Tab-separated table of C-alpha atoms in Angstrom:
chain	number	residue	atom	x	y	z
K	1	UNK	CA	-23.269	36.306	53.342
K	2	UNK	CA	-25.620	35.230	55.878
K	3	UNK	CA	-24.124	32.905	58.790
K	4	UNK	CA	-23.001	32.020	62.463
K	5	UNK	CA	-20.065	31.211	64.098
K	6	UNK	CA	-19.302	27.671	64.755
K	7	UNK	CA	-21.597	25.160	63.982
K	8	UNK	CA	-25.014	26.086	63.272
K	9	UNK	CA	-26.067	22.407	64.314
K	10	UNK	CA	-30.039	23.020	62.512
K	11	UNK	CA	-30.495	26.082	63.628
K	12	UNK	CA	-34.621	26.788	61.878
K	13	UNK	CA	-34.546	29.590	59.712
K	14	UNK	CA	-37.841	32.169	59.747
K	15	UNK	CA	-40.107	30.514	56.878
K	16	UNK	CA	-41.479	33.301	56.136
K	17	UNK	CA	-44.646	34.726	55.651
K	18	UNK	CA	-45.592	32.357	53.133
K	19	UNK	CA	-45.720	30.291	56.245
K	20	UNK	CA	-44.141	26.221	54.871
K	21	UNK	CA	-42.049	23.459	56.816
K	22	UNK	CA	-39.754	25.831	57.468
K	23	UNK	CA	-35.496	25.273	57.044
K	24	UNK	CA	-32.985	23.783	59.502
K	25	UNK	CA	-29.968	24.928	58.693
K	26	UNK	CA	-25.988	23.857	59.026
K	27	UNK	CA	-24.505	26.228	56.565
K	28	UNK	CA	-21.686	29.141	58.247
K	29	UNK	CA	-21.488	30.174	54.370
K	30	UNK	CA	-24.853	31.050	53.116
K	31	UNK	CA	-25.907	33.725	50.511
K	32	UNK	CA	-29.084	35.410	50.297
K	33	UNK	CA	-30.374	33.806	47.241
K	34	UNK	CA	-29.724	30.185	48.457
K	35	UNK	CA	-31.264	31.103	51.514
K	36	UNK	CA	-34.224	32.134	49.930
K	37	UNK	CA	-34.603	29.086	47.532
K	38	UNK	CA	-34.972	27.023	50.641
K	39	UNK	CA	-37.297	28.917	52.032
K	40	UNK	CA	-39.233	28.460	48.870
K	41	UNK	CA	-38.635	24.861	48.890
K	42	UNK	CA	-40.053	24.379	52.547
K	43	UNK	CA	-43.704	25.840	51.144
K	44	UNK	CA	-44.164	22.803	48.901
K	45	UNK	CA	-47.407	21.441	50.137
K	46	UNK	CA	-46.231	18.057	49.979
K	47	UNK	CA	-43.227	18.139	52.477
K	48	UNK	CA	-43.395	16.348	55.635
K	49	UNK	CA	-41.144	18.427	57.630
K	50	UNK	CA	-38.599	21.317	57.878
K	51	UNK	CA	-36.142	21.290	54.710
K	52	UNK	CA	-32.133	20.128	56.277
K	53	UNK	CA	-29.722	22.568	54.502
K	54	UNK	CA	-26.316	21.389	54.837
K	55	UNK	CA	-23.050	23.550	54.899
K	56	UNK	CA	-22.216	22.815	51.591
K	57	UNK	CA	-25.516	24.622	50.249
K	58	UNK	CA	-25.385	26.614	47.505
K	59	UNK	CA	-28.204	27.935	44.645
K	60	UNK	CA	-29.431	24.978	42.689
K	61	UNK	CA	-31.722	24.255	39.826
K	62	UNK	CA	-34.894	23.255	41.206
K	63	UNK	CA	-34.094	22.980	44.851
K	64	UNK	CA	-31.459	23.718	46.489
K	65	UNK	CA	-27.815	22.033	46.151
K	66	UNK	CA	-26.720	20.699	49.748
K	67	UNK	CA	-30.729	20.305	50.672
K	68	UNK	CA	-32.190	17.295	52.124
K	69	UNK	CA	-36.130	16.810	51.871
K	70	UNK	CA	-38.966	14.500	52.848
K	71	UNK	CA	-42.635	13.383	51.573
K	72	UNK	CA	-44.775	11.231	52.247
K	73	UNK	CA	-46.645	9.703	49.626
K	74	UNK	CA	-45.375	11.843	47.036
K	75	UNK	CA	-42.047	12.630	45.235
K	76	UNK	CA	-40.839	15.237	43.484
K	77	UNK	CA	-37.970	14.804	40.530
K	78	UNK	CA	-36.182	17.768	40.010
K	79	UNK	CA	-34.966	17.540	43.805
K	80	UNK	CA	-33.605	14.770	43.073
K	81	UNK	CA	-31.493	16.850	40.205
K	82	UNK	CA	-30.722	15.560	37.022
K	83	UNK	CA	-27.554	13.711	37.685
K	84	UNK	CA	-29.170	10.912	39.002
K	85	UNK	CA	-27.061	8.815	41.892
K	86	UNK	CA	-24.176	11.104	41.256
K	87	UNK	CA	-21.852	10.048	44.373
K	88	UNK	CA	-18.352	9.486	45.507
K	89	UNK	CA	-16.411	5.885	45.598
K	90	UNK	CA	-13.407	5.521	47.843
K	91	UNK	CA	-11.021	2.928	48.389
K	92	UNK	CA	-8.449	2.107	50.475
K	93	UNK	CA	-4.870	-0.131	48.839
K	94	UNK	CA	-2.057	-1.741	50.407
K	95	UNK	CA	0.491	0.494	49.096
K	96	UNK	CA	1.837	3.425	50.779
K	97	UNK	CA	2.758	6.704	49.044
K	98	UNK	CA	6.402	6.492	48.817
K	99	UNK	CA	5.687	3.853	46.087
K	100	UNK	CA	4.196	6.099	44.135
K	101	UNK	CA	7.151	6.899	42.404
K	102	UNK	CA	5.681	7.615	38.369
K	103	UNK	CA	2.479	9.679	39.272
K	104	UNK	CA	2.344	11.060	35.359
K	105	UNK	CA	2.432	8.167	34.410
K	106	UNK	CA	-0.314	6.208	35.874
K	107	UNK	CA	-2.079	9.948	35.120
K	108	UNK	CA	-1.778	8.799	31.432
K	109	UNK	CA	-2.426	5.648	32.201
K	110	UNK	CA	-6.051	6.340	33.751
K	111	UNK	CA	-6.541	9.055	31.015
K	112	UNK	CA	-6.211	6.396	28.155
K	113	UNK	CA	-8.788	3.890	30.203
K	114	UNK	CA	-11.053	6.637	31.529
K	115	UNK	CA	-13.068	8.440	29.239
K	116	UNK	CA	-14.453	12.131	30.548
K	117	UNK	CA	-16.159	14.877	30.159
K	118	UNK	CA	-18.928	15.057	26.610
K	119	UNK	CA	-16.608	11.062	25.223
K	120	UNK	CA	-17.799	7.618	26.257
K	121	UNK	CA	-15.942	4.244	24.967
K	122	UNK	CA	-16.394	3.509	21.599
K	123	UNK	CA	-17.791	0.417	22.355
K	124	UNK	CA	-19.535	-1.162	25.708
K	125	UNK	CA	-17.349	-3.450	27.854
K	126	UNK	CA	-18.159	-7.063	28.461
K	127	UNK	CA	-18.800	-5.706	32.004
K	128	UNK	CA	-21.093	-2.917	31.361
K	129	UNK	CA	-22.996	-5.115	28.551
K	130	UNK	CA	-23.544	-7.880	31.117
K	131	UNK	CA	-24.730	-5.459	33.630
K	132	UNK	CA	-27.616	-3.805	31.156
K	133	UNK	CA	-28.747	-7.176	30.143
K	134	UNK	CA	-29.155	-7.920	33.916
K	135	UNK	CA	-30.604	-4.972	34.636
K	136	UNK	CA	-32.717	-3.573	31.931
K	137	UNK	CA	-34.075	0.013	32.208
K	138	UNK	CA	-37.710	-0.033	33.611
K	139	UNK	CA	-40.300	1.204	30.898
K	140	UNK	CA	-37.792	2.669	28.408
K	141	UNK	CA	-40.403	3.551	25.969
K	142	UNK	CA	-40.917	6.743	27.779
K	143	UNK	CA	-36.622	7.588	27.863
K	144	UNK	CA	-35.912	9.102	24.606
K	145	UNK	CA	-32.603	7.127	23.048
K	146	UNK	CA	-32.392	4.448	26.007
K	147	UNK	CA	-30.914	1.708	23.473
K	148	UNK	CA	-29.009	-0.285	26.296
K	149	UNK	CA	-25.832	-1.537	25.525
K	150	UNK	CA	-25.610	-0.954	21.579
K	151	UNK	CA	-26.372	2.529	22.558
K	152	UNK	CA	-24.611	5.282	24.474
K	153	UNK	CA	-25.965	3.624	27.711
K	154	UNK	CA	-23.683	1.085	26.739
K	155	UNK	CA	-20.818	3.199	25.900
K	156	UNK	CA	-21.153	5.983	29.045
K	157	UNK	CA	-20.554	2.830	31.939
K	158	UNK	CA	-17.316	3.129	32.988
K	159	UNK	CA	-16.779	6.969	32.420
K	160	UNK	CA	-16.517	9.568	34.322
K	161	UNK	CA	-18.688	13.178	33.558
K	162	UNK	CA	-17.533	16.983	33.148
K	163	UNK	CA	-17.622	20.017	35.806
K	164	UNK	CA	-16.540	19.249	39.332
K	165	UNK	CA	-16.610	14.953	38.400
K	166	UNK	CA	-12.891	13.455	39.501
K	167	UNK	CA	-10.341	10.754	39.715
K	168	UNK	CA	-7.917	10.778	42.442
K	169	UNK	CA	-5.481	8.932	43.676
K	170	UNK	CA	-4.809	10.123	47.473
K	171	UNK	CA	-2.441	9.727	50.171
K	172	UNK	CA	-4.314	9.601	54.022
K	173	UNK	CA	-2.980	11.014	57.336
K	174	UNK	CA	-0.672	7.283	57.694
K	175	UNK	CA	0.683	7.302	54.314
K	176	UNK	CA	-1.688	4.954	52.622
K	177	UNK	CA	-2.979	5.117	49.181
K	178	UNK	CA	-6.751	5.645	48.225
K	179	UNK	CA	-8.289	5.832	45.035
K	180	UNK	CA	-11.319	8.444	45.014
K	181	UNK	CA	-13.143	9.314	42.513
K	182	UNK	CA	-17.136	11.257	41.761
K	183	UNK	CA	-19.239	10.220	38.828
K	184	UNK	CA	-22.700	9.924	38.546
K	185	UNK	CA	-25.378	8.069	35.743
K	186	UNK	CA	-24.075	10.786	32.984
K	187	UNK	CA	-26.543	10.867	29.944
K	188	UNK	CA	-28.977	8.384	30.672
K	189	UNK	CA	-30.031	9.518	34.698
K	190	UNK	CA	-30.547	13.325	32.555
K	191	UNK	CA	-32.899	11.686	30.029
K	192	UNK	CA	-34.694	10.317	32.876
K	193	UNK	CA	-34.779	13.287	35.533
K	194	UNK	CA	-35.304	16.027	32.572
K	195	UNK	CA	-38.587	13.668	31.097
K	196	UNK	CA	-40.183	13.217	34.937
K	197	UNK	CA	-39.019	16.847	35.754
K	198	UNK	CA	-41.830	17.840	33.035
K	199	UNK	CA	-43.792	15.127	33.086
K	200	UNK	CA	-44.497	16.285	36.630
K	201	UNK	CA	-45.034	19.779	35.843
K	202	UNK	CA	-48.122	18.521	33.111
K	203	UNK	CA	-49.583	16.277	35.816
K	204	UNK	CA	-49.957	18.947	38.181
K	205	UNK	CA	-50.997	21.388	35.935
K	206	UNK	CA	-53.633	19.213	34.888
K	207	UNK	CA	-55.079	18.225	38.303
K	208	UNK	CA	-54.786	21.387	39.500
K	209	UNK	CA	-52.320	20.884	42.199
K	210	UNK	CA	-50.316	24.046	43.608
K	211	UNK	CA	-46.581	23.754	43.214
K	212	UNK	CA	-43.652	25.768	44.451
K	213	UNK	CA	-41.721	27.274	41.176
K	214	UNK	CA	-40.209	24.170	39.014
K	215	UNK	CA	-40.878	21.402	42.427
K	216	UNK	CA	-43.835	19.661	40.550
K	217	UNK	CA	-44.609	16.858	42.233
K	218	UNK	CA	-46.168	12.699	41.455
K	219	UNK	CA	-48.498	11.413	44.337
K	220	UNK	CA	-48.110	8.009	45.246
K	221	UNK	CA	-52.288	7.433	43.274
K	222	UNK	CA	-50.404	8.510	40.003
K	223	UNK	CA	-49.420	6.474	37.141
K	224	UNK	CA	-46.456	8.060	36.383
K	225	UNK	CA	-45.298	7.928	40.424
K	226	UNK	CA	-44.059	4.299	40.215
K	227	UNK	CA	-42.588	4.903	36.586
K	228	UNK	CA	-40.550	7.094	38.024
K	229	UNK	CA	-39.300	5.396	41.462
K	230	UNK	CA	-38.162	2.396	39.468
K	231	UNK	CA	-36.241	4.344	36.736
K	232	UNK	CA	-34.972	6.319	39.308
K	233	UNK	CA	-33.640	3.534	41.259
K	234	UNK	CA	-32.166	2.290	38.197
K	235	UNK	CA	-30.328	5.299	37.860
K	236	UNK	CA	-29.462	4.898	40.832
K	237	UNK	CA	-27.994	1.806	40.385
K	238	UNK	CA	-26.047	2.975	37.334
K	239	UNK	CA	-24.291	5.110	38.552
K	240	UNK	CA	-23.354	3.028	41.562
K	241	UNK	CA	-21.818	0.487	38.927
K	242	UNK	CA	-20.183	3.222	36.923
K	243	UNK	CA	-17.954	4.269	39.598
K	244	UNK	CA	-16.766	0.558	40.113
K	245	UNK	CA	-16.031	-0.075	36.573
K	246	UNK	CA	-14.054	3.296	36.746
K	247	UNK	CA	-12.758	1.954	39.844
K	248	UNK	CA	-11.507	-1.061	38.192
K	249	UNK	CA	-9.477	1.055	35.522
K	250	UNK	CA	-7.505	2.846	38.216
K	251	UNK	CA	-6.718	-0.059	40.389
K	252	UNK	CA	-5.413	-1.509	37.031
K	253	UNK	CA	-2.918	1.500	36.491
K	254	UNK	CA	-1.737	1.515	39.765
K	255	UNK	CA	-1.066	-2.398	39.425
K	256	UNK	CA	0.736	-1.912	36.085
K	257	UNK	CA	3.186	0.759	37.836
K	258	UNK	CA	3.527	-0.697	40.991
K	259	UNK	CA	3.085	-4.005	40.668
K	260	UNK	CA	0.762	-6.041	43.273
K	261	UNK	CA	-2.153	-3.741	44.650
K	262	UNK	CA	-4.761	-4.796	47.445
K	263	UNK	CA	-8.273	-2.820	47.932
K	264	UNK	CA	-8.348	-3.333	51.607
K	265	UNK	CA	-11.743	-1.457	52.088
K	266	UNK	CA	-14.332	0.400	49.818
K	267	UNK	CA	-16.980	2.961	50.448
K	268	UNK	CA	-19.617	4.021	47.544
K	269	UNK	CA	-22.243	6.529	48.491
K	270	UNK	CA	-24.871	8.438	46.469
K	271	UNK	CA	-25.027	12.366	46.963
K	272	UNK	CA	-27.756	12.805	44.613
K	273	UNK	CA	-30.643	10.204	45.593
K	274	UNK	CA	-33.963	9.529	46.928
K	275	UNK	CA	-34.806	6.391	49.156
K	276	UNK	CA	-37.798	5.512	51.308
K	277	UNK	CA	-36.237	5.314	54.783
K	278	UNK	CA	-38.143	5.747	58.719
K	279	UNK	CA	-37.893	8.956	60.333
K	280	UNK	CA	-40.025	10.142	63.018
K	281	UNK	CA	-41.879	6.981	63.157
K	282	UNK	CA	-42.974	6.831	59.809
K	283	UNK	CA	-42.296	5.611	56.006
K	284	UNK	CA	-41.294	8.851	54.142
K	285	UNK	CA	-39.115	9.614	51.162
K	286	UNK	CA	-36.253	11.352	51.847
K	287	UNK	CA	-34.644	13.139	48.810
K	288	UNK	CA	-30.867	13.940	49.178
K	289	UNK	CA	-29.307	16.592	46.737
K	290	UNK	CA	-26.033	17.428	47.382
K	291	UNK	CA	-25.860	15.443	50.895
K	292	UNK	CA	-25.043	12.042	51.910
K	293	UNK	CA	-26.704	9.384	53.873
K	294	UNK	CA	-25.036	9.848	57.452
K	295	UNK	CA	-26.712	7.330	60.018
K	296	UNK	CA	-25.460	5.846	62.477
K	297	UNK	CA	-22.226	4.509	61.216
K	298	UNK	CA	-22.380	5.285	57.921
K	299	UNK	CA	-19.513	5.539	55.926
K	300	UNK	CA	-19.149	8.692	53.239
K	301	UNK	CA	-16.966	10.248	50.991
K	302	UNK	CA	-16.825	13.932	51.322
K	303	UNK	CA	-14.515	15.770	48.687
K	304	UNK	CA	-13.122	18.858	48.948
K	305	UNK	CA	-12.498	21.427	45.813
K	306	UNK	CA	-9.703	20.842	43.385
K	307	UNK	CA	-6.938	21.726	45.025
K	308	UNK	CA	-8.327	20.774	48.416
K	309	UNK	CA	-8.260	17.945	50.304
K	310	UNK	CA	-11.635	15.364	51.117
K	311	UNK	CA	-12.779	12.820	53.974
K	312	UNK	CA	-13.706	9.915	54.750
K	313	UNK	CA	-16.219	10.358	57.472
K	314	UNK	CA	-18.643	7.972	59.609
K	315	UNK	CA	-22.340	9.329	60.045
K	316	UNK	CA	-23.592	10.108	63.652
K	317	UNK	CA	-27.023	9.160	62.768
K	318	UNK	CA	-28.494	13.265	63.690
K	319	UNK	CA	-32.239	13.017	63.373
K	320	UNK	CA	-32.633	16.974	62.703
K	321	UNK	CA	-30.860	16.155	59.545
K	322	UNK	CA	-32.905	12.937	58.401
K	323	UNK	CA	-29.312	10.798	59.177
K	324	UNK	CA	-27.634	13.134	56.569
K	325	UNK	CA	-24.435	15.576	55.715
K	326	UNK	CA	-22.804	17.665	53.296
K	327	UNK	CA	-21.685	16.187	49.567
K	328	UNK	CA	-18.633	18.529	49.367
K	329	UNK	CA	-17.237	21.820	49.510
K	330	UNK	CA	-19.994	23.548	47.769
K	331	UNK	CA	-19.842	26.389	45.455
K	332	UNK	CA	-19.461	30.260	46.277
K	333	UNK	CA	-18.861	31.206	42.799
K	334	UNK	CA	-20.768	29.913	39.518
K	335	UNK	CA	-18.473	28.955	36.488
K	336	UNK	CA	-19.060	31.855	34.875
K	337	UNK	CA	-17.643	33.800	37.810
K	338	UNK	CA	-15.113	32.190	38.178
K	339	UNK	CA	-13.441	32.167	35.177
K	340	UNK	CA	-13.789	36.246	35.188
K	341	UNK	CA	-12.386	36.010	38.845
K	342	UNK	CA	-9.583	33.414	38.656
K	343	UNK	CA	-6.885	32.715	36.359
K	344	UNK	CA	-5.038	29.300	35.091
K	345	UNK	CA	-1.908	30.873	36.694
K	346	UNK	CA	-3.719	30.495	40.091
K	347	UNK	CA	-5.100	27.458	39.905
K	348	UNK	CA	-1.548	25.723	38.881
K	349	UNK	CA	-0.320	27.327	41.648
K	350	UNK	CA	-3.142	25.483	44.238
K	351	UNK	CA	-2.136	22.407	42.500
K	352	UNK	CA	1.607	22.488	42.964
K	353	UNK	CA	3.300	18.798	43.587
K	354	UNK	CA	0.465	16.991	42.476
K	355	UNK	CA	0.001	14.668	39.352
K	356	UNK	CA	-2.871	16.864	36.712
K	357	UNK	CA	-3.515	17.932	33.191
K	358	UNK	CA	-1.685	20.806	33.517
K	359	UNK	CA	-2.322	21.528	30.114
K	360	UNK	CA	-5.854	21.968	30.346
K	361	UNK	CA	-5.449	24.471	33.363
K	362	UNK	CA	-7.217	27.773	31.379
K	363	UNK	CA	-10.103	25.097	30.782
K	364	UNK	CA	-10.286	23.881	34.404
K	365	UNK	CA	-10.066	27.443	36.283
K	366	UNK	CA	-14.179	27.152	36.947
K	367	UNK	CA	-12.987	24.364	39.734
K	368	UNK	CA	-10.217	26.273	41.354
K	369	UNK	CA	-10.617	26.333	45.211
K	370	UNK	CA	-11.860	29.558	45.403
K	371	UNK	CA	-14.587	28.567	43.875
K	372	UNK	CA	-16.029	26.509	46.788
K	373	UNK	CA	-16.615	27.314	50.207
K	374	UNK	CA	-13.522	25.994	52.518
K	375	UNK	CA	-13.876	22.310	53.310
K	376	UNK	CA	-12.677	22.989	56.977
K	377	UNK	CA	-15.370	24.951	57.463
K	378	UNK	CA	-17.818	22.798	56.305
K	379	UNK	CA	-16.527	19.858	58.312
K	380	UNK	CA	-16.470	22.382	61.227
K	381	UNK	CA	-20.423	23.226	60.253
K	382	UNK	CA	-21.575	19.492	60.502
K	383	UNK	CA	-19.690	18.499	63.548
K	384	UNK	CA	-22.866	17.285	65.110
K	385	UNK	CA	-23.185	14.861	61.484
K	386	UNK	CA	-20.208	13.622	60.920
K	387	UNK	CA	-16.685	12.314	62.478
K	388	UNK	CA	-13.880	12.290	60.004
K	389	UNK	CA	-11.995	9.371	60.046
K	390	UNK	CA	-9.266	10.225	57.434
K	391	UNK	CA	-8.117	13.520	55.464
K	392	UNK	CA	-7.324	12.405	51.865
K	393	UNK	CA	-4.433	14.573	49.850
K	394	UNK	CA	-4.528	14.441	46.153
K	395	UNK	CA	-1.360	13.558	44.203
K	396	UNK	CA	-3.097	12.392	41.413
K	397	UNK	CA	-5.898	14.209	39.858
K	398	UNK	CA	-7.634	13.949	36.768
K	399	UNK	CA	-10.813	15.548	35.523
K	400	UNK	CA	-13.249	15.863	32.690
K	401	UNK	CA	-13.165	19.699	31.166
């Protein structure tokens, strides 16, 4: 592992002698190999400035997981990723969590309204139909299967997606109960991302443009550049919607068990995005994968592992980082690893007093906490990001295999 003690607070790695932006970096926990995919990032011609890594980074397809990026004029998909808008929702209830006195069964209760992992609904809601036909998907000619609602579009709003995707329901440092849960736009935001990821790659091998590895790029003169801004956004968009509609389900179980439940506040936040924003005095595009918007005030989700706990945090608004901060705990160990390294008896073990499919441990051992880099020590990495307002305990989780 490469690192520093405390908080590296940007600290600009060497770029190299390929010369580039060059990499500010918050990461404590950083392996060679991520370390040298940013540095490969930072010598795309088209970036406007240093690559921000944040603590949670870890080796990514494309660029870098836990990497914030800006152009101007130009954009490039696959740092974006290929869950499009993939992001956190949090909300705070009236009820406390001595109340929660049947957490199994409002487990099976979000299980039966909650489809996960590779199943959608059978059918699109009423919600998630009137939402397509309100916002159809820009150009979807060019997005293989998009059928809208009578397709699996339809059916995928209001479900949540495999690997480290979650529903919680949390207790905070007062007792109150939170519902948190990470989803992003599942099939549809991959159809998108994985068409623009090589549609990009054609265009600049065409034009002749130099590109680092798989970071092909659109200029703001091509054709395809506004394509894929608005389908993006769209994306963007629906996945912002699926995590209320999944939202919805769970504030519905906890109001069957318990009776009358209040959302008091909510926070939604993308992790994997790309928005035109003003830094440095001008327009750019900043590209967030694996990081959150942290301005001034912002308020963000930050999970931990399973296991672990997660934050709510308010931004500080850090210009080194373009106003941004870690999505999570970010992996040390890829699934493969860790099902060689860990075992189900472990992971029920980390989960001890808390609500899960128990069952379905031996299938869920790729998210035990070892897996992921200690959420204390990110939080401790992006001091100068962040503030935590709350620390959120699980005692309900429930994932997609």
């Amino acid at each position: 592992m490469v690192g520093t003690n405390g908080s590296p607070g940007g600290r600009l790695l060497d770029s190299g002698r390929g010369g580039g932006a060059g990499v500010r970096n918050w990461a404590s926990i950083l392996d060679l190999q991520t370390r040298k995919q940013a540095l490969e990032t930072s010598r795309s011609p088209v970036l406007a400035g240093p690559v921000a890594l944040m603590p949670d980074a870890h080796l990514g397809k494309g660029a870098t997981v836990g990497s914030v990026i800006v152009t101007e004029d130009a954009i490039i998909p696959a740092a974006v990723g290929v869950d499009i808008g993939c992001g956190m929702i949090a909300a705070l209830t009236n009820r406390r969590l001595e109340d929660l006195d049947s957490p199994q069964e409002v487990l099976r209760e979000i299980r039966r309204g909650v489809p996960a992992g590779f199943d959608w609904h059978q059918a699109a809601s009423p919600e998630a139909r009137r939402w397509l036909g309100e916002n159809p998907i820009p150009h979807p000619e060019m997005v293989p299967k998009a059928k809208g609602a009578a397709g699996r579009v339809g059916k995928q709003l209001g479900t949540l997606g495999g690997g480290n995707h979650f529903v919680e329901v949390s207790s905070d440092e007062l007792g109150r109960l939170w519902i948190v849960l990470h989803t992003g736009s599942r099939g549809i935001g991959n159809r998108i991302a994985t068409h623009h990821i090589a549609a990009s790659a054609r265009v600049c091998a065409a034009r002749g443009r130099r590109a680092i590895r798989d970071l092909a790029y659109y200029l703001a003169d091509d054709d395809l550049f506004d394509v894929y801004i608005r389908q993006m956004l769209w994306a963007q968009s629906y996945a912002w919607r699926n995590r209320e509609l999944i939202l919805d389900v769970v504030w519905e179980a906890l109001r069957k068990h318990l009776g009358t439940v209040e959302l008091l506040e909510m926070i939604n936040c993308h992790h994997n995005c790309a928005a035109l924003e003003s830094h440095g005095g001008r327009r750019v595009w900043v590209t967030r994968k694996g990081a959150i918007r942290a301005g001034s005030g912002d308020r963000g989700v930050i999970p931990g592992s399973m296991g672990t706990d997660s934050y709510i945090v308010r931004g500080l608004g850090n210009p080194l980082s373009y106003c941004s901060a870690a999505h999570g705990a970010g992996r040390v160990h890829s699934r493969n690893r860790a099902r060689k390294l860990f075992t189900a008896e472990q992971l029920a073990e980390a989960m001890e007093g808390k609500a899960w499919e128990a069952h379905r441990a031996r299938k869920l051992v790729d998210e035990s906490p070892w897996s992921y880099k200690p959420i204390d020590q990110v939080m401790e990495d992006q001091a100068d990001l962040v503030t935590a307002e709350h620390r959120l305990v699980a005692r309900i989780n429930y994932k997609g295999a």
